[in-house]
């Protein structure tokens, strides 16, 4: 388990500081606010659930504090009572974490949010309490079809997603920064995502570096600029399908020049 230090961000939600990576897990200006904006709102998870009978499959790079899982589960639970055919409704959340935190650390987290289930915050510490190397599968509530599939290890060790042989709808790319953790921002990672994703899969990340966008373009993704969270100028959205101009306008996205990004990558600019 990695040594970390708890920190309360400006919106009252908890995050951690890693001495190993010399970096906070979330934006110190608001852990919950950042995650809600970058992953839930920017990927339009709630409208997706309404349009797809509340079936949802997410893959996350960097489980960290488990906040992104909780927010996705919260969004799913809001939609769940309105679903007529609950037999076809489920959320499968896949995540990979090389350095998981302890269950004790997770139990100390505080989030200023009205959870759909009062003890949702305990889902993380419970899921981490018996963690082992490789895949760990956890269903927090027996009567609710929310499943956490957490892989303790490196993504390079993974060949396929198990146990559900289904394509991923959304990718939450949330590792430490490229400066601190460069292996998580290589084209090989985004090629894996493309392999695992549905034809309309989308990806979101807090990062906005041109090198990162070029790695996505090389891997076959359509890449878009979006306004960042909590005062950050930009973040990045990617899609396996080219988004129509109407969507770009509605979601305030700006398409990146894929040919230019590809040329710069192939020229060895970031080698």
PDB file of C-alpha atoms in Angstrom:
ATOM      1  CA  UNK A   1       0.000   0.000   0.000  1.00  0.00           C
ATOM      2  CA  UNK A   2       1.314   3.454  -0.928  1.00  0.00           C
ATOM      3  CA  UNK A   3       1.946   6.007   1.809  1.00  0.00           C
ATOM      4  CA  UNK A   4      -0.442   8.950   1.442  1.00  0.00           C
ATOM      5  CA  UNK A   5      -1.588  11.937   3.462  1.00  0.00           C
ATOM      6  CA  UNK A   6      -5.255  12.994   3.799  1.00  0.00           C
ATOM      7  CA  UNK A   7      -6.194  16.481   2.659  1.00  0.00           C
ATOM      8  CA  UNK A   8      -9.533  18.325   2.714  1.00  0.00           C
ATOM      9  CA  UNK A   9     -10.081  20.300  -0.483  1.00  0.00           C
ATOM     10  CA  UNK A  10     -11.814  23.677  -0.743  1.00  0.00           C
ATOM     11  CA  UNK A  11     -15.257  22.204  -1.477  1.00  0.00           C
ATOM     12  CA  UNK A  12     -15.098  20.156   1.733  1.00  0.00           C
ATOM     13  CA  UNK A  13     -14.361  16.821   0.058  1.00  0.00           C
ATOM     14  CA  UNK A  14     -11.409  14.592   0.865  1.00  0.00           C
ATOM     15  CA  UNK A  15      -8.423  13.740  -1.270  1.00  0.00           C
ATOM     16  CA  UNK A  16      -4.898  12.479  -0.667  1.00  0.00           C
ATOM     17  CA  UNK A  17      -1.362  13.667  -1.298  1.00  0.00           C
ATOM     18  CA  UNK A  18       1.164  11.143  -2.564  1.00  0.00           C
ATOM     19  CA  UNK A  19       4.763  11.722  -1.529  1.00  0.00           C
ATOM     20  CA  UNK A  20       5.891   9.134  -4.052  1.00  0.00           C
ATOM     21  CA  UNK A  21       4.405  11.100  -6.961  1.00  0.00           C
ATOM     22  CA  UNK A  22       4.558  14.509  -5.229  1.00  0.00           C
ATOM     23  CA  UNK A  23       1.000  15.137  -6.339  1.00  0.00           C
ATOM     24  CA  UNK A  24      -2.558  15.403  -5.053  1.00  0.00           C
ATOM     25  CA  UNK A  25      -5.037  12.767  -6.197  1.00  0.00           C
ATOM     26  CA  UNK A  26      -7.509  15.540  -7.071  1.00  0.00           C
ATOM     27  CA  UNK A  27      -7.572  19.281  -7.538  1.00  0.00           C
ATOM     28  CA  UNK A  28      -7.029  20.913  -4.093  1.00  0.00           C
ATOM     29  CA  UNK A  29      -9.737  23.423  -5.035  1.00  0.00           C
ATOM     30  CA  UNK A  30     -12.348  20.657  -4.932  1.00  0.00           C
ATOM     31  CA  UNK A  31     -11.975  16.897  -5.311  1.00  0.00           C
ATOM     32  CA  UNK A  32     -15.673  16.181  -5.695  1.00  0.00           C
ATOM     33  CA  UNK A  33     -16.332  19.212  -7.912  1.00  0.00           C
ATOM     34  CA  UNK A  34     -13.506  18.278 -10.281  1.00  0.00           C
ATOM     35  CA  UNK A  35     -14.569  14.641 -10.655  1.00  0.00           C
ATOM     36  CA  UNK A  36     -18.228  15.550 -11.127  1.00  0.00           C
ATOM     37  CA  UNK A  37     -17.345  18.001 -13.904  1.00  0.00           C
ATOM     38  CA  UNK A  38     -14.599  16.084 -15.723  1.00  0.00           C
ATOM     39  CA  UNK A  39     -16.171  12.630 -15.750  1.00  0.00           C
ATOM     40  CA  UNK A  40     -19.900  12.724 -14.975  1.00  0.00           C
ATOM     41  CA  UNK A  41     -20.969  15.993 -16.597  1.00  0.00           C
ATOM     42  CA  UNK A  42     -18.480  16.246 -19.459  1.00  0.00           C
ATOM     43  CA  UNK A  43     -19.281  12.693 -20.597  1.00  0.00           C
ATOM     44  CA  UNK A  44     -23.029  13.273 -20.160  1.00  0.00           C
ATOM     45  CA  UNK A  45     -23.472  10.109 -18.099  1.00  0.00           C
ATOM     46  CA  UNK A  46     -26.981  10.970 -16.908  1.00  0.00           C
ATOM     47  CA  UNK A  47     -28.451  11.574 -20.418  1.00  0.00           C
ATOM     48  CA  UNK A  48     -26.749   8.375 -21.570  1.00  0.00           C
ATOM     49  CA  UNK A  49     -28.494   6.395 -18.817  1.00  0.00           C
ATOM     50  CA  UNK A  50     -31.859   7.875 -19.726  1.00  0.00           C
ATOM     51  CA  UNK A  51     -31.387   6.913 -23.365  1.00  0.00           C
ATOM     52  CA  UNK A  52     -29.930   3.431 -22.803  1.00  0.00           C
ATOM     53  CA  UNK A  53     -32.197   1.844 -20.201  1.00  0.00           C
ATOM     54  CA  UNK A  54     -29.650   2.504 -17.460  1.00  0.00           C
ATOM     55  CA  UNK A  55     -27.048   0.014 -18.747  1.00  0.00           C
ATOM     56  CA  UNK A  56     -23.588   1.429 -18.103  1.00  0.00           C
ATOM     57  CA  UNK A  57     -20.017   0.128 -18.493  1.00  0.00           C
ATOM     58  CA  UNK A  58     -17.084   2.297 -17.398  1.00  0.00           C
ATOM     59  CA  UNK A  59     -13.341   1.699 -17.341  1.00  0.00           C
ATOM     60  CA  UNK A  60     -11.160   3.883 -15.144  1.00  0.00           C
ATOM     61  CA  UNK A  61      -7.402   4.277 -15.099  1.00  0.00           C
ATOM     62  CA  UNK A  62      -6.421   5.084 -11.525  1.00  0.00           C
ATOM     63  CA  UNK A  63      -8.962   4.008  -8.893  1.00  0.00           C
ATOM     64  CA  UNK A  64      -7.303   6.256  -6.293  1.00  0.00           C
ATOM     65  CA  UNK A  65      -9.767   7.233  -3.580  1.00  0.00           C
ATOM     66  CA  UNK A  66     -12.735   5.606  -5.328  1.00  0.00           C
ATOM     67  CA  UNK A  67     -14.529   8.947  -5.717  1.00  0.00           C
ATOM     68  CA  UNK A  68     -15.171   8.513  -9.457  1.00  0.00           C
ATOM     69  CA  UNK A  69     -16.804   5.145  -8.806  1.00  0.00           C
ATOM     70  CA  UNK A  70     -19.054   6.647  -6.128  1.00  0.00           C
ATOM     71  CA  UNK A  71     -20.149   9.506  -8.383  1.00  0.00           C
ATOM     72  CA  UNK A  72     -20.898   7.118 -11.262  1.00  0.00           C
ATOM     73  CA  UNK A  73     -22.877   4.895  -8.882  1.00  0.00           C
ATOM     74  CA  UNK A  74     -24.760   7.939  -7.565  1.00  0.00           C
ATOM     75  CA  UNK A  75     -25.730   8.899 -11.121  1.00  0.00           C
ATOM     76  CA  UNK A  76     -26.835   5.338 -11.887  1.00  0.00           C
ATOM     77  CA  UNK A  77     -28.938   5.161  -8.720  1.00  0.00           C
ATOM     78  CA  UNK A  78     -30.754   8.384  -9.603  1.00  0.00           C
ATOM     79  CA  UNK A  79     -31.862   6.833 -12.896  1.00  0.00           C
ATOM     80  CA  UNK A  80     -32.552   3.338 -11.558  1.00  0.00           C
ATOM     81  CA  UNK A  81     -36.071   3.874 -10.083  1.00  0.00           C
ATOM     82  CA  UNK A  82     -37.331   5.095 -13.474  1.00  0.00           C
ATOM     83  CA  UNK A  83     -36.187   1.993 -15.359  1.00  0.00           C
ATOM     84  CA  UNK A  84     -39.074  -0.269 -16.366  1.00  0.00           C
ATOM     85  CA  UNK A  85     -37.020  -3.338 -17.298  1.00  0.00           C
ATOM     86  CA  UNK A  86     -34.651  -3.593 -14.350  1.00  0.00           C
ATOM     87  CA  UNK A  87     -33.518  -7.060 -15.441  1.00  0.00           C
ATOM     88  CA  UNK A  88     -31.457  -5.449 -18.214  1.00  0.00           C
ATOM     89  CA  UNK A  89     -30.125  -2.644 -16.052  1.00  0.00           C
ATOM     90  CA  UNK A  90     -26.670  -2.738 -14.464  1.00  0.00           C
ATOM     91  CA  UNK A  91     -23.534  -0.697 -13.906  1.00  0.00           C
ATOM     92  CA  UNK A  92     -20.175  -2.419 -14.331  1.00  0.00           C
ATOM     93  CA  UNK A  93     -17.272  -0.243 -13.235  1.00  0.00           C
ATOM     94  CA  UNK A  94     -13.796  -1.529 -14.123  1.00  0.00           C
ATOM     95  CA  UNK A  95     -10.768   0.123 -12.610  1.00  0.00           C
ATOM     96  CA  UNK A  96      -7.037  -0.515 -12.381  1.00  0.00           C
ATOM     97  CA  UNK A  97      -4.821   0.665  -9.543  1.00  0.00           C
ATOM     98  CA  UNK A  98      -1.127  -0.111  -9.126  1.00  0.00           C
ATOM     99  CA  UNK A  99      -0.885   1.318  -5.591  1.00  0.00           C
ATOM    100  CA  UNK A 100      -4.203   0.963  -3.743  1.00  0.00           C
ATOM    101  CA  UNK A 101      -4.847   2.852  -0.546  1.00  0.00           C
ATOM    102  CA  UNK A 102      -5.800   1.073   2.666  1.00  0.00           C
ATOM    103  CA  UNK A 103      -9.375   0.423   3.746  1.00  0.00           C
ATOM    104  CA  UNK A 104      -8.656   2.435   6.891  1.00  0.00           C
ATOM    105  CA  UNK A 105      -7.660   5.484   4.855  1.00  0.00           C
ATOM    106  CA  UNK A 106     -10.767   5.191   2.691  1.00  0.00           C
ATOM    107  CA  UNK A 107     -12.993   4.980   5.776  1.00  0.00           C
ATOM    108  CA  UNK A 108     -11.855   8.462   6.832  1.00  0.00           C
ATOM    109  CA  UNK A 109     -13.043  10.251   3.661  1.00  0.00           C
ATOM    110  CA  UNK A 110     -15.715  12.928   3.775  1.00  0.00           C
ATOM    111  CA  UNK A 111     -17.814  14.121   0.825  1.00  0.00           C
ATOM    112  CA  UNK A 112     -20.405  16.944   1.082  1.00  0.00           C
ATOM    113  CA  UNK A 113     -23.086  15.242  -0.983  1.00  0.00           C
ATOM    114  CA  UNK A 114     -26.533  13.780  -0.350  1.00  0.00           C
ATOM    115  CA  UNK A 115     -25.842  10.168  -1.326  1.00  0.00           C
ATOM    116  CA  UNK A 116     -28.660   8.076  -2.766  1.00  0.00           C
ATOM    117  CA  UNK A 117     -27.788   5.435  -0.168  1.00  0.00           C
ATOM    118  CA  UNK A 118     -26.679   6.725   3.218  1.00  0.00           C
ATOM    119  CA  UNK A 119     -23.732   4.387   3.644  1.00  0.00           C
ATOM    120  CA  UNK A 120     -22.367   4.654   0.094  1.00  0.00           C
ATOM    121  CA  UNK A 121     -19.082   6.088   1.378  1.00  0.00           C
ATOM    122  CA  UNK A 122     -18.480   2.749   3.126  1.00  0.00           C
ATOM    123  CA  UNK A 123     -18.530   0.964  -0.236  1.00  0.00           C
ATOM    124  CA  UNK A 124     -14.898   1.937  -0.890  1.00  0.00           C
ATOM    125  CA  UNK A 125     -13.439   0.832   2.445  1.00  0.00           C
ATOM    126  CA  UNK A 126     -15.450  -2.412   2.303  1.00  0.00           C
ATOM    127  CA  UNK A 127     -14.274  -3.129  -1.237  1.00  0.00           C
ATOM    128  CA  UNK A 128     -10.649  -2.509  -0.263  1.00  0.00           C
ATOM    129  CA  UNK A 129     -10.761  -4.515   2.972  1.00  0.00           C
ATOM    130  CA  UNK A 130      -9.963  -7.877   1.350  1.00  0.00           C
ATOM    131  CA  UNK A 131      -8.077  -6.669  -1.712  1.00  0.00           C
ATOM    132  CA  UNK A 132      -5.696  -9.092  -3.406  1.00  0.00           C
ATOM    133  CA  UNK A 133      -3.386  -8.849  -6.405  1.00  0.00           C
ATOM    134  CA  UNK A 134      -5.157  -9.150  -9.749  1.00  0.00           C
ATOM    135  CA  UNK A 135      -8.925  -8.908 -10.188  1.00  0.00           C
ATOM    136  CA  UNK A 136     -11.254  -8.186  -7.268  1.00  0.00           C
ATOM    137  CA  UNK A 137     -15.037  -8.250  -7.824  1.00  0.00           C
ATOM    138  CA  UNK A 138     -17.420  -6.525  -5.430  1.00  0.00           C
ATOM    139  CA  UNK A 139     -21.184  -5.924  -5.418  1.00  0.00           C
ATOM    140  CA  UNK A 140     -21.810  -3.368  -2.640  1.00  0.00           C
ATOM    141  CA  UNK A 141     -25.566  -4.060  -2.335  1.00  0.00           C
ATOM    142  CA  UNK A 142     -27.081  -7.475  -3.073  1.00  0.00           C
ATOM    143  CA  UNK A 143     -30.321  -6.016  -4.441  1.00  0.00           C
ATOM    144  CA  UNK A 144     -28.742  -3.316  -6.641  1.00  0.00           C
ATOM    145  CA  UNK A 145     -26.947  -4.213  -9.916  1.00  0.00           C
ATOM    146  CA  UNK A 146     -23.798  -2.154  -9.324  1.00  0.00           C
ATOM    147  CA  UNK A 147     -20.552  -4.075  -9.720  1.00  0.00           C
ATOM    148  CA  UNK A 148     -17.005  -2.929  -9.035  1.00  0.00           C
ATOM    149  CA  UNK A 149     -14.246  -4.843 -10.835  1.00  0.00           C
ATOM    150  CA  UNK A 150     -10.956  -3.598  -9.390  1.00  0.00           C
ATOM    151  CA  UNK A 151      -7.599  -4.781 -10.726  1.00  0.00           C
ATOM    152  CA  UNK A 152      -4.650  -4.438  -8.348  1.00  0.00           C
ATOM    153  CA  UNK A 153      -1.646  -4.186 -10.636  1.00  0.00           C
ATOM    154  CA  UNK A 154      -0.529  -2.462 -13.839  1.00  0.00           C
ATOM    155  CA  UNK A 155      -2.722  -2.085 -16.882  1.00  0.00           C
ATOM    156  CA  UNK A 156       0.087  -3.549 -19.026  1.00  0.00           C
ATOM    157  CA  UNK A 157      -0.591  -6.892 -17.290  1.00  0.00           C
ATOM    158  CA  UNK A 158      -4.191  -6.967 -18.480  1.00  0.00           C
ATOM    159  CA  UNK A 159      -5.168  -8.594 -21.776  1.00  0.00           C
ATOM    160  CA  UNK A 160      -8.953  -8.671 -21.470  1.00  0.00           C
ATOM    161  CA  UNK A 161     -11.666  -7.384 -19.177  1.00  0.00           C
ATOM    162  CA  UNK A 162     -13.323 -10.051 -17.028  1.00  0.00           C
ATOM    163  CA  UNK A 163     -15.816 -11.327 -16.055  1.00  0.00           C
ATOM    164  CA  UNK A 164     -18.141  -9.363 -18.348  1.00  0.00           C
ATOM    165  CA  UNK A 165     -17.219  -9.780 -22.023  1.00  0.00           C
ATOM    166  CA  UNK A 166     -18.844  -6.499 -22.960  1.00  0.00           C
ATOM    167  CA  UNK A 167     -17.519  -3.335 -24.560  1.00  0.00           C
ATOM    168  CA  UNK A 168     -16.896  -0.171 -22.530  1.00  0.00           C
ATOM    169  CA  UNK A 169     -19.091   2.915 -22.946  1.00  0.00           C
ATOM    170  CA  UNK A 170     -16.888   5.440 -21.142  1.00  0.00           C
ATOM    171  CA  UNK A 171     -13.261   5.719 -20.112  1.00  0.00           C
ATOM    172  CA  UNK A 172     -12.266   7.794 -17.080  1.00  0.00           C
ATOM    173  CA  UNK A 173      -8.564   8.472 -17.645  1.00  0.00           C
ATOM    174  CA  UNK A 174      -7.413   9.638 -14.223  1.00  0.00           C
ATOM    175  CA  UNK A 175      -3.822   8.586 -13.447  1.00  0.00           C
ATOM    176  CA  UNK A 176      -1.160  10.881 -12.039  1.00  0.00           C
ATOM    177  CA  UNK A 177       0.185  13.449 -14.503  1.00  0.00           C
ATOM    178  CA  UNK A 178       2.332  12.605 -17.511  1.00  0.00           C
ATOM    179  CA  UNK A 179       5.350  14.154 -15.800  1.00  0.00           C
ATOM    180  CA  UNK A 180       5.021  11.858 -12.793  1.00  0.00           C
ATOM    181  CA  UNK A 181       3.529   8.790 -14.496  1.00  0.00           C
ATOM    182  CA  UNK A 182       4.411   8.864 -18.237  1.00  0.00           C
ATOM    183  CA  UNK A 183       3.722   5.171 -18.948  1.00  0.00           C
ATOM    184  CA  UNK A 184      -0.011   5.771 -18.418  1.00  0.00           C
ATOM    185  CA  UNK A 185      -0.181   8.333 -21.238  1.00  0.00           C
ATOM    186  CA  UNK A 186       1.367   6.350 -24.095  1.00  0.00           C
ATOM    187  CA  UNK A 187      -0.453   5.474 -27.355  1.00  0.00           C
ATOM    188  CA  UNK A 188      -0.401   1.817 -26.263  1.00  0.00           C
ATOM    189  CA  UNK A 189      -2.825   2.657 -23.444  1.00  0.00           C
ATOM    190  CA  UNK A 190      -5.241   4.437 -25.755  1.00  0.00           C
ATOM    191  CA  UNK A 191      -5.011   1.535 -28.227  1.00  0.00           C
ATOM    192  CA  UNK A 192      -6.110  -0.800 -25.434  1.00  0.00           C
ATOM    193  CA  UNK A 193      -9.034   1.497 -24.756  1.00  0.00           C
ATOM    194  CA  UNK A 194      -9.974   1.411 -28.433  1.00  0.00           C
ATOM    195  CA  UNK A 195      -9.854  -2.399 -28.344  1.00  0.00           C
ATOM    196  CA  UNK A 196     -12.140  -2.537 -25.316  1.00  0.00           C
ATOM    197  CA  UNK A 197     -14.512   0.266 -26.276  1.00  0.00           C
ATOM    198  CA  UNK A 198     -17.880   0.259 -28.015  1.00  0.00           C
ATOM    199  CA  UNK A 199     -18.031   1.921 -31.424  1.00  0.00           C
ATOM    200  CA  UNK A 200     -19.366   5.097 -29.794  1.00  0.00           C
ATOM    201  CA  UNK A 201     -17.095   4.987 -26.720  1.00  0.00           C
ATOM    202  CA  UNK A 202     -15.907   8.263 -25.220  1.00  0.00           C
ATOM    203  CA  UNK A 203     -12.989   9.183 -22.987  1.00  0.00           C
ATOM    204  CA  UNK A 204     -12.447  12.070 -20.610  1.00  0.00           C
ATOM    205  CA  UNK A 205      -9.379  13.312 -18.757  1.00  0.00           C
ATOM    206  CA  UNK A 206      -8.418  16.380 -16.763  1.00  0.00           C
ATOM    207  CA  UNK A 207      -5.231  16.691 -18.855  1.00  0.00           C
ATOM    208  CA  UNK A 208      -4.776  19.045 -21.804  1.00  0.00           C
ATOM    209  CA  UNK A 209      -1.137  18.667 -22.918  1.00  0.00           C
ATOM    210  CA  UNK A 210      -0.610  18.514 -26.684  1.00  0.00           C
ATOM    211  CA  UNK A 211       1.573  15.423 -26.256  1.00  0.00           C
ATOM    212  CA  UNK A 212      -1.324  13.572 -24.626  1.00  0.00           C
ATOM    213  CA  UNK A 213      -3.746  14.562 -27.371  1.00  0.00           C
ATOM    214  CA  UNK A 214      -1.215  13.416 -29.974  1.00  0.00           C
ATOM    215  CA  UNK A 215      -0.958  10.006 -28.258  1.00  0.00           C
ATOM    216  CA  UNK A 216      -4.738   9.668 -28.482  1.00  0.00           C
ATOM    217  CA  UNK A 217      -4.746  10.669 -32.152  1.00  0.00           C
ATOM    218  CA  UNK A 218      -2.006   8.147 -32.981  1.00  0.00           C
ATOM    219  CA  UNK A 219      -4.121   5.463 -31.285  1.00  0.00           C
ATOM    220  CA  UNK A 220      -7.141   6.199 -33.486  1.00  0.00           C
ATOM    221  CA  UNK A 221      -9.273   8.512 -31.350  1.00  0.00           C
ATOM    222  CA  UNK A 222     -11.063  11.690 -32.375  1.00  0.00           C
ATOM    223  CA  UNK A 223      -9.778  14.332 -29.970  1.00  0.00           C
ATOM    224  CA  UNK A 224     -11.521  17.455 -28.649  1.00  0.00           C
ATOM    225  CA  UNK A 225     -10.703  20.391 -26.424  1.00  0.00           C
ATOM    226  CA  UNK A 226     -13.118  21.229 -23.613  1.00  0.00           C
ATOM    227  CA  UNK A 227     -13.183  23.863 -20.903  1.00  0.00           C
ATOM    228  CA  UNK A 228     -11.440  22.617 -17.782  1.00  0.00           C
ATOM    229  CA  UNK A 229     -12.826  22.287 -14.271  1.00  0.00           C
ATOM    230  CA  UNK A 230     -12.312  24.688 -11.368  1.00  0.00           C
ATOM    231  CA  UNK A 231     -10.645  27.407 -13.365  1.00  0.00           C
ATOM    232  CA  UNK A 232      -8.384  25.210 -15.477  1.00  0.00           C
ATOM    233  CA  UNK A 233      -8.329  26.530 -19.030  1.00  0.00           C
ATOM    234  CA  UNK A 234      -8.761  23.190 -20.812  1.00  0.00           C
ATOM    235  CA  UNK A 235      -9.266  19.440 -20.482  1.00  0.00           C
ATOM    236  CA  UNK A 236      -9.643  16.724 -23.130  1.00  0.00           C
ATOM    237  CA  UNK A 237     -12.505  14.621 -24.500  1.00  0.00           C
ATOM    238  CA  UNK A 238     -11.932  11.820 -27.037  1.00  0.00           C
ATOM    239  CA  UNK A 239     -14.382   9.704 -29.017  1.00  0.00           C
ATOM    240  CA  UNK A 240     -14.107   6.634 -31.236  1.00  0.00           C
ATOM    241  CA  UNK A 241     -16.637   8.188 -33.599  1.00  0.00           C
ATOM    242  CA  UNK A 242     -16.393  11.645 -35.119  1.00  0.00           C
ATOM    243  CA  UNK A 243     -18.849  13.872 -33.296  1.00  0.00           C
ATOM    244  CA  UNK A 244     -21.253  15.950 -35.420  1.00  0.00           C
ATOM    245  CA  UNK A 245     -21.010  19.744 -35.380  1.00  0.00           C
ATOM    246  CA  UNK A 246     -24.287  20.005 -33.483  1.00  0.00           C
ATOM    247  CA  UNK A 247     -22.837  17.991 -30.596  1.00  0.00           C
ATOM    248  CA  UNK A 248     -19.652  20.058 -30.637  1.00  0.00           C
ATOM    249  CA  UNK A 249     -21.742  23.206 -30.380  1.00  0.00           C
ATOM    250  CA  UNK A 250     -24.054  21.887 -27.666  1.00  0.00           C
ATOM    251  CA  UNK A 251     -21.204  20.529 -25.542  1.00  0.00           C
ATOM    252  CA  UNK A 252     -18.807  23.394 -26.309  1.00  0.00           C
ATOM    253  CA  UNK A 253     -16.119  21.142 -27.739  1.00  0.00           C
ATOM    254  CA  UNK A 254     -13.442  22.118 -30.261  1.00  0.00           C
ATOM    255  CA  UNK A 255     -11.983  19.483 -32.581  1.00  0.00           C
ATOM    256  CA  UNK A 256      -8.194  19.090 -32.551  1.00  0.00           C
ATOM    257  CA  UNK A 257      -6.225  18.930 -35.796  1.00  0.00           C
ATOM    258  CA  UNK A 258      -5.525  15.190 -35.904  1.00  0.00           C
ATOM    259  CA  UNK A 259      -3.186  15.366 -38.895  1.00  0.00           C
ATOM    260  CA  UNK A 260      -1.016  17.972 -37.216  1.00  0.00           C
ATOM    261  CA  UNK A 261      -0.949  16.030 -33.935  1.00  0.00           C
ATOM    262  CA  UNK A 262       0.035  12.865 -35.817  1.00  0.00           C
ATOM    263  CA  UNK A 263       2.824  14.636 -37.724  1.00  0.00           C
ATOM    264  CA  UNK A 264       4.269  16.088 -34.545  1.00  0.00           C
ATOM    265  CA  UNK A 265       4.221  12.686 -32.822  1.00  0.00           C
ATOM    266  CA  UNK A 266       5.848  10.888 -35.771  1.00  0.00           C
ATOM    267  CA  UNK A 267       8.519  13.578 -36.022  1.00  0.00           C
ATOM    268  CA  UNK A 268       9.718  12.519 -32.558  1.00  0.00           C
ATOM    269  CA  UNK A 269       8.885  15.825 -30.911  1.00  0.00           C
ATOM    270  CA  UNK A 270       8.235  14.192 -27.544  1.00  0.00           C
ATOM    271  CA  UNK A 271      10.884  11.450 -27.634  1.00  0.00           C
TER     272      UNK A 271
END
